[in-house]
Tab-separated table of C-alpha atoms in Angstrom:
chain	number	residue	atom	x	y	z
J	952	MET	CA	-100.537	-121.693	199.686
J	953	SER	CA	-97.699	-123.294	197.428
J	954	LYS	CA	-97.008	-119.857	196.099
J	955	GLU	CA	-96.512	-118.412	199.657
J	956	ARG	CA	-94.249	-121.265	200.536
J	957	SER	CA	-92.211	-120.825	197.346
J	958	THR	CA	-91.921	-116.984	197.974
J	959	THR	CA	-90.732	-117.727	201.619
J	960	SER	CA	-88.284	-120.197	200.427
J	961	LYS	CA	-86.758	-117.855	197.813
J	962	GLY	CA	-86.696	-115.128	200.515
J	963	ARG	CA	-84.776	-117.308	202.985
J	964	SER	CA	-82.395	-118.552	200.201
J	965	GLY	CA	-81.801	-114.946	199.156
J	966	ARG	CA	-80.954	-113.929	202.768
J	967	ALA	CA	-78.743	-116.877	203.205
J	968	LEU	CA	-76.927	-115.906	200.009
J	969	LEU	CA	-76.650	-112.455	201.309
J	970	VAL	CA	-75.076	-113.656	204.464
J	971	TRP	CA	-72.578	-115.859	202.592
J	972	GLY	CA	-71.721	-112.973	200.275
J	973	LEU	CA	-71.093	-110.600	203.339
J	974	LEU	CA	-68.882	-113.070	205.039
J	975	VAL	CA	-66.768	-113.866	201.785
J	976	VAL	CA	-66.511	-110.049	201.382
J	977	ALA	CA	-65.352	-109.845	205.047
J	978	ALA	CA	-62.813	-112.708	204.353
J	979	ASN	CA	-61.097	-110.385	201.839
J	980	LEU	CA	-60.656	-107.382	204.051
J	981	ARG	CA	-57.581	-108.342	205.726
J	982	PRO	CA	-55.263	-111.096	204.343
J	983	SER	CA	-53.574	-108.915	201.625
J	984	LEU	CA	-52.569	-106.707	204.524
J	985	THR	CA	-51.720	-109.177	207.235
J	986	VAL	CA	-49.444	-111.313	204.842
J	987	VAL	CA	-46.988	-108.272	204.696
J	988	GLY	CA	-45.706	-108.515	208.223
J	989	PRO	CA	-43.963	-111.848	208.299
J	990	LEU	CA	-42.306	-111.056	204.991
J	991	LEU	CA	-41.317	-107.539	205.532
J	992	ASP	CA	-37.687	-108.254	206.264
J	993	ARG	CA	-37.378	-110.285	202.858
J	994	VAL	CA	-39.148	-107.409	200.943
J	995	GLN	CA	-36.772	-104.888	202.366
J	996	ALA	CA	-33.689	-106.968	201.573
J	997	ASP	CA	-34.856	-107.814	198.035
J	998	LEU	CA	-35.887	-104.277	197.089
J	999	GLY	CA	-33.399	-102.295	199.226
J	1000	LEU	CA	-36.109	-100.492	201.337
J	1001	ALA	CA	-35.347	-98.697	204.445
J	1002	PRO	CA	-37.540	-99.586	207.603
J	1003	ALA	CA	-39.617	-96.370	207.410
J	1004	VAL	CA	-40.275	-96.927	203.683
J	1005	ALA	CA	-41.069	-100.629	204.266
J	1006	GLY	CA	-43.670	-99.425	206.927
J	1007	LEU	CA	-45.498	-97.645	204.128
J	1008	LEU	CA	-46.635	-101.065	202.959
J	1009	SER	CA	-48.903	-101.049	205.972
J	1010	THR	CA	-49.517	-97.273	206.009
J	1011	LEU	CA	-50.646	-96.829	202.473
J	1012	PRO	CA	-53.724	-99.015	202.740
J	1013	LEU	CA	-54.753	-96.984	205.936
J	1014	LEU	CA	-54.265	-93.691	204.135
J	1015	ALA	CA	-56.425	-95.029	201.364
J	1016	PHE	CA	-59.009	-95.940	204.010
J	1017	ALA	CA	-58.718	-92.375	205.401
J	1018	VAL	CA	-59.162	-90.791	201.876
J	1019	MET	CA	-61.922	-93.085	200.606
J	1020	SER	CA	-64.006	-93.524	203.583
J	1021	PRO	CA	-65.843	-90.103	203.554
J	1022	VAL	CA	-67.004	-90.321	200.051
J	1023	VAL	CA	-68.361	-93.948	200.297
J	1024	PRO	CA	-71.770	-92.943	201.648
J	1025	ARG	CA	-72.159	-90.541	198.666
J	1026	LEU	CA	-71.061	-93.108	196.132
J	1027	ALA	CA	-73.274	-95.628	197.675
J	1028	ALA	CA	-76.228	-93.277	197.399
J	1029	ARG	CA	-75.606	-92.709	193.718
J	1030	TRP	CA	-74.679	-96.271	192.603
J	1031	GLY	CA	-76.342	-98.371	195.229
J	1032	PRO	CA	-74.225	-100.192	197.938
J	1033	GLU	CA	-74.360	-103.568	196.339
J	1034	ARG	CA	-72.963	-102.330	192.839
J	1035	LEU	CA	-70.293	-100.226	194.621
J	1036	LEU	CA	-69.218	-103.054	196.779
J	1037	TRP	CA	-68.981	-105.294	193.803
J	1038	TRP	CA	-66.650	-102.772	191.942
J	1039	ALA	CA	-64.670	-102.340	195.149
J	1040	LEU	CA	-63.985	-106.164	195.030
J	1041	VAL	CA	-62.920	-105.939	191.363
J	1042	VAL	CA	-60.470	-103.092	192.240
J	1043	LEU	CA	-59.097	-105.267	195.146
J	1044	ALA	CA	-58.491	-108.334	192.925
J	1045	PHE	CA	-56.733	-106.064	190.340
J	1046	GLY	CA	-54.544	-104.580	193.108
J	1047	ILE	CA	-53.620	-107.962	194.309
J	1048	GLY	CA	-52.708	-108.877	190.717
J	1049	VAL	CA	-50.530	-105.841	190.305
J	1050	ARG	CA	-48.701	-106.437	193.498
J	1051	TRP	CA	-47.927	-109.912	192.381
J	1052	VAL	CA	-45.270	-108.138	190.195
J	1053	PRO	CA	-41.985	-108.414	191.937
J	1054	SER	CA	-40.962	-104.537	191.866
J	1055	ALA	CA	-41.218	-101.532	194.076
J	1056	ILE	CA	-43.633	-99.970	191.662
J	1057	GLY	CA	-46.067	-102.950	191.467
J	1058	LEU	CA	-45.717	-103.458	195.235
J	1059	PHE	CA	-46.746	-99.871	196.236
J	1060	ALA	CA	-49.252	-99.242	193.262
J	1061	GLY	CA	-50.994	-102.619	194.213
J	1062	THR	CA	-51.073	-101.614	197.786
J	1063	VAL	CA	-52.783	-98.525	197.141
J	1064	LEU	CA	-55.566	-100.325	195.027
J	1065	ILE	CA	-55.898	-102.893	197.573
J	1066	GLY	CA	-56.475	-100.148	200.223
J	1067	ALA	CA	-59.048	-98.406	198.040
J	1068	GLY	CA	-61.191	-101.684	197.494
J	1069	VAL	CA	-61.005	-102.656	201.149
J	1070	ALA	CA	-61.939	-99.215	202.290
J	1071	VAL	CA	-65.220	-99.573	200.631
J	1072	GLY	CA	-65.993	-102.857	202.178
J	1073	ASN	CA	-65.039	-101.523	205.683
J	1074	VAL	CA	-67.679	-98.789	205.405
J	1075	LEU	CA	-70.386	-100.684	203.684
J	1076	LEU	CA	-70.468	-103.882	205.674
J	1077	PRO	CA	-71.631	-102.199	209.037
J	1078	SER	CA	-74.389	-100.327	207.170
J	1079	LEU	CA	-75.637	-103.308	205.287
J	1080	ILE	CA	-75.819	-105.304	208.412
J	1081	LYS	CA	-77.680	-102.587	210.141
J	1082	ARG	CA	-80.088	-102.118	207.116
J	1083	ASP	CA	-80.863	-105.851	206.469
J	1084	PHE	CA	-80.426	-107.446	209.799
J	1085	PRO	CA	-81.317	-104.730	212.365
J	1086	THR	CA	-82.158	-107.338	215.002
J	1087	ARG	CA	-78.948	-109.389	214.606
J	1088	VAL	CA	-76.217	-106.602	214.597
J	1089	GLY	CA	-74.057	-108.264	217.306
J	1090	LEU	CA	-74.269	-111.679	215.980
J	1091	LEU	CA	-73.470	-110.860	212.420
J	1092	THR	CA	-70.799	-108.312	213.363
J	1093	SER	CA	-69.066	-110.990	215.384
J	1094	ALA	CA	-69.411	-113.416	212.470
J	1095	TYR	CA	-67.831	-111.205	210.097
J	1096	ALA	CA	-65.104	-109.978	212.423
J	1097	THR	CA	-64.315	-113.717	213.098
J	1098	VAL	CA	-64.128	-114.566	209.471
J	1099	MET	CA	-62.078	-111.488	208.799
J	1100	GLY	CA	-59.713	-112.330	211.689
J	1101	ALA	CA	-59.467	-115.979	210.880
J	1102	VAL	CA	-58.391	-115.538	207.211
J	1103	ALA	CA	-56.081	-112.763	208.276
J	1104	ALA	CA	-54.390	-115.131	210.765
J	1105	VAL	CA	-54.022	-117.904	208.139
J	1106	ALA	CA	-52.483	-115.345	205.767
J	1107	SER	CA	-49.909	-114.475	208.450
J	1108	GLY	CA	-49.118	-118.025	209.261
J	1109	VAL	CA	-48.684	-119.465	205.807
J	1110	ALA	CA	-46.931	-116.322	204.304
J	1111	VAL	CA	-43.282	-117.554	205.129
J	1112	PRO	CA	-44.083	-121.240	204.082
J	1113	ILE	CA	-45.509	-120.169	200.826
J	1114	SER	CA	-42.655	-117.778	200.009
J	1115	GLN	CA	-40.143	-120.683	200.732
J	1116	ALA	CA	-42.088	-123.361	198.636
J	1117	ALA	CA	-43.496	-121.368	195.684
J	1118	ALA	CA	-41.838	-120.051	192.619
J	1119	GLY	CA	-41.768	-116.090	192.926
J	1120	GLY	CA	-41.110	-116.284	196.703
J	1121	TRP	CA	-42.708	-113.278	198.591
J	1122	SER	CA	-44.496	-111.956	195.583
J	1123	THR	CA	-46.376	-115.249	195.133
J	1124	ALA	CA	-47.241	-115.348	198.844
J	1125	PHE	CA	-48.605	-111.765	198.261
J	1126	GLY	CA	-50.374	-112.612	194.912
J	1127	CYS	CA	-51.930	-116.000	195.761
J	1128	TRP	CA	-54.749	-114.187	197.599
J	1129	ILE	CA	-56.210	-113.070	194.292
J	1130	VAL	CA	-58.087	-116.308	194.210
J	1131	LEU	CA	-60.262	-115.403	197.383
J	1132	ALA	CA	-60.842	-112.009	195.837
J	1133	LEU	CA	-62.261	-113.394	192.568
J	1134	ALA	CA	-64.366	-115.825	194.467
J	1135	ALA	CA	-65.945	-112.824	196.245
J	1136	VAL	CA	-66.408	-110.948	192.921
J	1137	VAL	CA	-68.485	-114.050	191.745
J	1138	LEU	CA	-70.449	-114.632	194.881
J	1139	TRP	CA	-71.493	-110.956	195.231
J	1140	LEU	CA	-72.631	-110.628	191.728
J	1141	PRO	CA	-76.117	-111.910	192.546
J	1142	GLN	CA	-76.596	-109.048	194.804
J	1143	VAL	CA	-75.829	-106.628	192.055
J	1144	ARG	CA	-78.437	-108.183	189.908
J	1145	ALA	CA	-81.150	-108.586	192.546
J	1146	PRO	CA	-84.231	-106.411	192.062
J	1147	ARG	CA	-84.584	-103.388	194.242
J	1148	PRO	CA	-87.289	-100.806	194.668
J	1149	ALA	CA	-86.876	-98.527	191.779
J	1150	ALA	CA	-88.546	-95.421	193.448
J	1151	GLU	CA	-86.742	-95.652	196.729
J	1152	THR	CA	-85.787	-92.204	198.016
J	1153	ILE	CA	-82.288	-91.901	199.381
J	1154	ARG	CA	-81.566	-89.715	202.396
J	1155	ARG	CA	-78.104	-88.854	203.055
J	1156	HIS	CA	-76.916	-87.234	206.316
J	1157	ARG	CA	-73.818	-85.282	206.552
J	1158	LEU	CA	-70.941	-86.739	208.605
J	1159	PRO	CA	-71.453	-86.234	212.508
J	1160	TRP	CA	-68.496	-83.986	212.954
J	1161	ARG	CA	-70.161	-82.202	215.959
J	1162	SER	CA	-71.051	-85.067	217.968
J	1163	ALA	CA	-68.854	-85.927	220.838
J	1164	LEU	CA	-69.968	-89.517	220.924
J	1165	ALA	CA	-68.978	-89.932	217.315
J	1166	TRP	CA	-65.597	-88.503	218.086
J	1167	ALA	CA	-65.192	-91.158	221.025
J	1168	VAL	CA	-66.212	-93.961	218.614
J	1169	THR	CA	-63.754	-92.609	216.009
J	1170	ALA	CA	-61.010	-92.616	218.649
J	1171	PHE	CA	-61.637	-95.978	219.925
J	1172	MET	CA	-61.732	-97.229	216.183
J	1173	GLY	CA	-58.367	-95.457	215.413
J	1174	LEU	CA	-56.623	-96.524	218.493
J	1175	GLN	CA	-57.673	-100.208	218.183
J	1176	SER	CA	-56.757	-100.199	214.467
J	1177	LEU	CA	-53.279	-98.526	215.182
J	1178	GLY	CA	-52.596	-101.294	217.583
J	1179	PHE	CA	-53.613	-103.999	215.036
J	1180	TYR	CA	-51.620	-102.553	212.125
J	1181	VAL	CA	-48.467	-101.998	214.185
J	1182	ALA	CA	-48.817	-105.669	215.524
J	1183	VAL	CA	-49.175	-107.311	212.011
J	1184	THR	CA	-46.419	-105.192	210.626
J	1185	TRP	CA	-43.788	-105.235	213.239
J	1186	LEU	CA	-44.411	-107.893	215.826
J	1187	PRO	CA	-42.650	-110.673	213.768
J	1188	GLN	CA	-39.516	-108.461	213.824
J	1189	VAL	CA	-39.911	-107.628	217.584
J	1190	PHE	CA	-40.180	-111.515	218.056
J	1191	GLN	CA	-37.097	-112.239	215.886
J	1192	ASP	CA	-34.891	-109.831	217.999
J	1193	SER	CA	-36.094	-111.586	221.039
J	1194	GLY	CA	-34.546	-114.844	219.678
J	1195	VAL	CA	-36.967	-116.700	217.482
J	1196	SER	CA	-36.718	-117.708	213.904
J	1197	ALA	CA	-38.547	-115.893	211.060
J	1198	ALA	CA	-40.977	-118.881	210.506
J	1199	THR	CA	-41.569	-119.004	214.251
J	1200	ALA	CA	-42.325	-115.268	214.397
J	1201	GLY	CA	-44.807	-115.679	211.605
J	1202	TRP	CA	-46.514	-118.432	213.720
J	1203	LEU	CA	-46.517	-116.257	216.781
J	1204	LEU	CA	-48.345	-113.499	214.628
J	1205	PHE	CA	-50.700	-116.344	213.629
J	1206	LEU	CA	-51.271	-117.181	217.457
J	1207	PHE	CA	-52.091	-113.410	218.180
J	1208	GLN	CA	-54.667	-113.519	215.613
J	1209	ALA	CA	-55.991	-116.861	216.185
J	1210	VAL	CA	-56.690	-116.079	219.767
J	1211	ALA	CA	-58.176	-112.733	218.598
J	1212	VAL	CA	-60.586	-114.841	216.336
J	1213	LEU	CA	-61.669	-116.921	219.493
J	1214	THR	CA	-62.224	-113.844	221.442
J	1215	SER	CA	-64.378	-112.321	218.569
J	1216	LEU	CA	-66.617	-115.387	218.804
J	1217	ALA	CA	-67.036	-115.086	222.507
J	1218	ALA	CA	-67.502	-111.168	222.463
J	1219	PRO	CA	-71.370	-111.257	221.963
J	1220	ALA	CA	-71.921	-113.652	224.749
J	1221	ALA	CA	-69.747	-111.570	226.942
J	1222	LEU	CA	-71.796	-108.357	226.107
J	1223	ARG	CA	-75.004	-110.270	226.906
J	1224	ARG	CA	-73.792	-111.489	230.166
J	1225	ALA	CA	-72.197	-108.181	231.297
J	1226	GLY	CA	-75.191	-106.147	230.170
J	1227	ASP	CA	-72.838	-103.196	229.918
J	1228	GLN	CA	-70.648	-102.460	226.811
J	1229	ARG	CA	-68.557	-100.047	228.951
J	1230	THR	CA	-67.335	-102.869	231.112
J	1231	VAL	CA	-66.419	-105.071	228.313
J	1232	ALA	CA	-64.771	-102.351	226.143
J	1233	THR	CA	-62.707	-101.195	229.194
J	1234	LEU	CA	-61.385	-104.455	230.309
J	1235	SER	CA	-60.519	-105.368	226.710
J	1236	SER	CA	-58.642	-102.357	226.145
J	1237	ALA	CA	-56.811	-102.803	229.581
J	1238	VAL	CA	-55.809	-106.298	228.554
J	1239	VAL	CA	-54.188	-104.832	225.426
J	1240	LEU	CA	-52.333	-102.454	227.564
J	1241	GLY	CA	-51.148	-105.300	229.838
J	1242	GLY	CA	-49.845	-107.197	226.610
J	1243	TYR	CA	-47.601	-104.201	225.524
J	1244	LEU	CA	-46.400	-103.742	229.007
J	1245	GLY	CA	-45.392	-107.276	229.069
J	1246	LEU	CA	-43.462	-107.012	225.779
J	1247	LEU	CA	-41.811	-103.948	227.089
J	1248	VAL	CA	-40.609	-105.628	230.376
J	1249	ALA	CA	-40.334	-109.202	229.347
J	1250	PRO	CA	-39.854	-109.772	225.512
J	1251	GLY	CA	-38.630	-113.190	225.834
J	1252	TRP	CA	-42.183	-114.304	226.770
J	1253	ALA	CA	-43.450	-113.658	223.248
J	1254	TRP	CA	-45.712	-116.570	223.169
J	1255	LEU	CA	-47.583	-115.222	226.193
J	1256	TRP	CA	-47.810	-111.708	225.056
J	1257	SER	CA	-49.221	-112.979	221.618
J	1258	ILE	CA	-52.067	-114.614	223.544
J	1259	VAL	CA	-52.664	-111.601	225.782
J	1260	LEU	CA	-52.632	-109.193	222.820
J	1261	GLY	CA	-55.095	-111.589	220.965
J	1262	LEU	CA	-57.418	-111.724	223.948
J	1263	GLY	CA	-57.838	-107.984	224.184
J	1264	GLY	CA	-57.504	-107.173	220.586
J	1265	GLY	CA	-60.145	-109.556	219.342
J	1266	ALA	CA	-62.691	-108.234	221.513
J	1267	CYS	CA	-61.762	-104.516	220.903
J	1268	LEU	CA	-62.205	-105.216	217.114
J	1269	VAL	CA	-65.753	-106.519	217.431
J	1270	LEU	CA	-66.682	-103.660	219.808
J	1271	ALA	CA	-65.230	-101.061	217.381
J	1272	LEU	CA	-67.262	-102.466	214.369
J	1273	ALA	CA	-70.448	-103.025	216.564
J	1274	PHE	CA	-70.204	-99.481	217.707
J	1275	LEU	CA	-70.564	-98.256	214.201
J	1276	SER	CA	-74.191	-99.902	214.162
J	1277	LEU	CA	-74.995	-99.761	217.871
J	1278	ARG	CA	-74.396	-96.075	218.346
J	1279	ALA	CA	-76.576	-95.328	215.268
J	1280	GLN	CA	-80.384	-94.879	214.880
J	1281	ASP	CA	-80.606	-96.369	211.341
J	1282	ALA	CA	-78.513	-97.646	208.478
J	1283	THR	CA	-78.046	-94.167	207.018
J	1284	VAL	CA	-76.474	-92.745	210.249
J	1285	ALA	CA	-74.470	-96.094	210.471
J	1286	GLY	CA	-73.133	-95.442	207.165
J	1287	THR	CA	-72.034	-91.854	208.068
J	1288	LEU	CA	-70.692	-92.822	211.396
J	1289	SER	CA	-68.708	-95.651	209.804
J	1290	ALA	CA	-67.317	-93.232	207.159
J	1291	MET	CA	-66.278	-90.790	209.759
J	1292	ALA	CA	-64.721	-93.327	212.151
J	1293	GLN	CA	-62.975	-95.175	209.511
J	1294	SER	CA	-61.640	-92.012	207.809
J	1295	VAL	CA	-60.192	-90.322	210.820
J	1296	GLY	CA	-59.512	-93.500	212.677
J	1297	TYR	CA	-57.526	-95.045	209.818
J	1298	LEU	CA	-55.742	-91.674	209.554
J	1299	VAL	CA	-54.598	-92.112	213.064
J	1300	ALA	CA	-53.678	-95.830	212.558
J	1301	ALA	CA	-51.692	-94.953	209.403
J	1302	ALA	CA	-49.100	-93.143	211.455
J	1303	GLY	CA	-48.568	-96.166	213.644
J	1304	PRO	CA	-46.300	-98.500	211.533
J	1305	VAL	CA	-44.289	-95.490	210.272
J	1306	ILE	CA	-43.688	-93.929	213.570
J	1307	PHE	CA	-43.058	-97.309	215.257
J	1308	GLY	CA	-40.351	-98.054	212.551
J	1309	LEU	CA	-38.838	-94.630	212.865
J	1310	LEU	CA	-38.493	-94.815	216.698
J	1311	HIS	CA	-36.846	-98.276	216.140
J	1312	THR	CA	-34.255	-96.850	213.687
J	1313	VAL	CA	-33.695	-93.725	215.832
J	1314	SER	CA	-33.371	-95.574	219.171
J	1315	SER	CA	-31.794	-98.676	217.699
J	1316	GLY	CA	-34.123	-100.922	219.835
J	1317	TRP	CA	-37.890	-101.717	220.452
J	1318	HIS	CA	-38.214	-99.891	224.084
J	1319	ALA	CA	-39.223	-96.503	222.646
J	1320	PRO	CA	-41.856	-97.867	220.100
J	1321	LEU	CA	-43.375	-100.256	222.766
J	1322	VAL	CA	-43.585	-97.265	225.110
J	1323	LEU	CA	-45.623	-95.456	222.338
J	1324	MET	CA	-47.933	-98.634	222.117
J	1325	CYS	CA	-48.498	-98.463	225.828
J	1326	VAL	CA	-49.600	-94.730	225.861
J	1327	ALA	CA	-51.907	-95.653	222.727
J	1328	ALA	CA	-53.550	-98.311	224.699
J	1329	ALA	CA	-53.993	-96.195	227.749
J	1330	GLY	CA	-55.740	-93.773	225.681
J	1331	GLN	CA	-57.987	-96.522	224.223
J	1332	VAL	CA	-59.068	-97.287	227.680
J	1333	ILE	CA	-60.229	-93.933	228.268
J	1334	PHE	CA	-62.166	-93.622	225.014
J	1335	ALA	CA	-63.681	-97.079	225.420
J	1336	MET	CA	-65.711	-95.690	228.350
J	1337	ALA	CA	-67.022	-92.777	226.332
J	1338	ALA	CA	-67.909	-94.829	223.229
J	1339	SER	CA	-69.870	-97.502	224.869
J	1340	ARG	CA	-73.213	-95.679	225.565
J	1341	GLY	CA	-75.610	-93.415	223.811
J	1342	THR	CA	-76.888	-92.700	220.209
J	1343	VAL	CA	-75.392	-90.393	217.520
J	1344	ALA	CA	-78.172	-87.948	216.582
J	1345	PRO	CA	-78.798	-87.652	212.806
J	1346	THR	CA	-77.429	-84.429	211.255
J	1347	ASP	CA	-79.239	-82.366	208.657
J	1348	ASP	CA	-80.025	-84.502	205.711
J	1349	GLN	CA	-80.542	-84.073	201.985
J	1350	THR	CA	-82.686	-85.841	199.536
J	1351	LEU	CA	-80.861	-87.388	196.711
J	1352	GLU	CA	-81.889	-89.002	193.403
J	1353	PRO	CA	-82.956	-92.460	193.757
J	1354	ALA	CA	-79.793	-94.828	193.415
J	1355	PRO	CA	-79.919	-97.011	190.242
J	1356	SER	CA	-81.940	-100.246	190.731
J	1357	PRO	CA	-79.732	-103.359	190.061
J	1358	GLY	CA	-81.315	-105.863	187.810
J	1359	ARG	CA	-84.942	-105.720	186.730
J	1360	SER	CA	-87.403	-103.580	188.724
């Protein structure tokens, strides 16, 4: 009896450690990206970057997501998802360290490494949740989206104050997030060493390119990501041009993300009450559209539109992440759907900050860029309806060699 209790206790503590590990990994997936927007004008001035070139600081990670995401399922099958995720965290920490160097080369090289590390986490987290917590997908997706959004919001809010108070200015504001990345490296290490079934056979499905539902999920993921990355890159400058200071613009971006975090917490309850993902997804996307229309018509009400965009954006983020698991039959399909949606989706999103900056340069104002965002949000409303129901069928699969078992078998 005592042996059984001991085994149960170890199992519970192991699952608790796994949940904490997943949440700390999630905490590292956005701050190195959202810290850029509030400091973009200073980086431009110090390094002499054109607006379109500066927009690459947000676009390069998205391109890394697009390139890395399709290969993550194959790498996870060969190495094991736990080991692959640990190495991704190491690459992320190294990239933050490289970007701490106050030069254009360090800035862009570090950004590419950060993007590669984050890409692996983006793909693996939905798959790991589907595999290890199949009955709690909505709850844990909401939890990791909330943690991810909360830390991203804090990074935006404290970026300017840190750059003003710390030696090194903006480079220190970028580099200080290495502490969180190293914490994740340490906390995830037990998952790498944990024993796994040595003879487990890995089934790898091809990416579901022929599935209309998979393309709808991909489009929804891409358009909501485009909106998020345009917001964290350019909203501070849009706000400054409406008459607020740089520090206030940073806190308005924090407000946008803080409201999104609260919405992320409320999203699972809203889904349960509505009983229909289509209703919640469509209404949330329509709220995002309303926020961009508001910025277009009355830019002086920046605080109000920050709240509106946060209300819609937080729910859309949870839905986009949840769809990767909810539309899949098992963890393997969730991994391939996640890889497809994030590779193509982030390729779409990557164009957002650059095109937004180019339109601003060409038109000498924010009217044309905000019209673009209204069009993108309207498209998101349409794809929300298509991505909210059904299951992606597995494609033809292949049997691979068993993944290496971490630790002792």
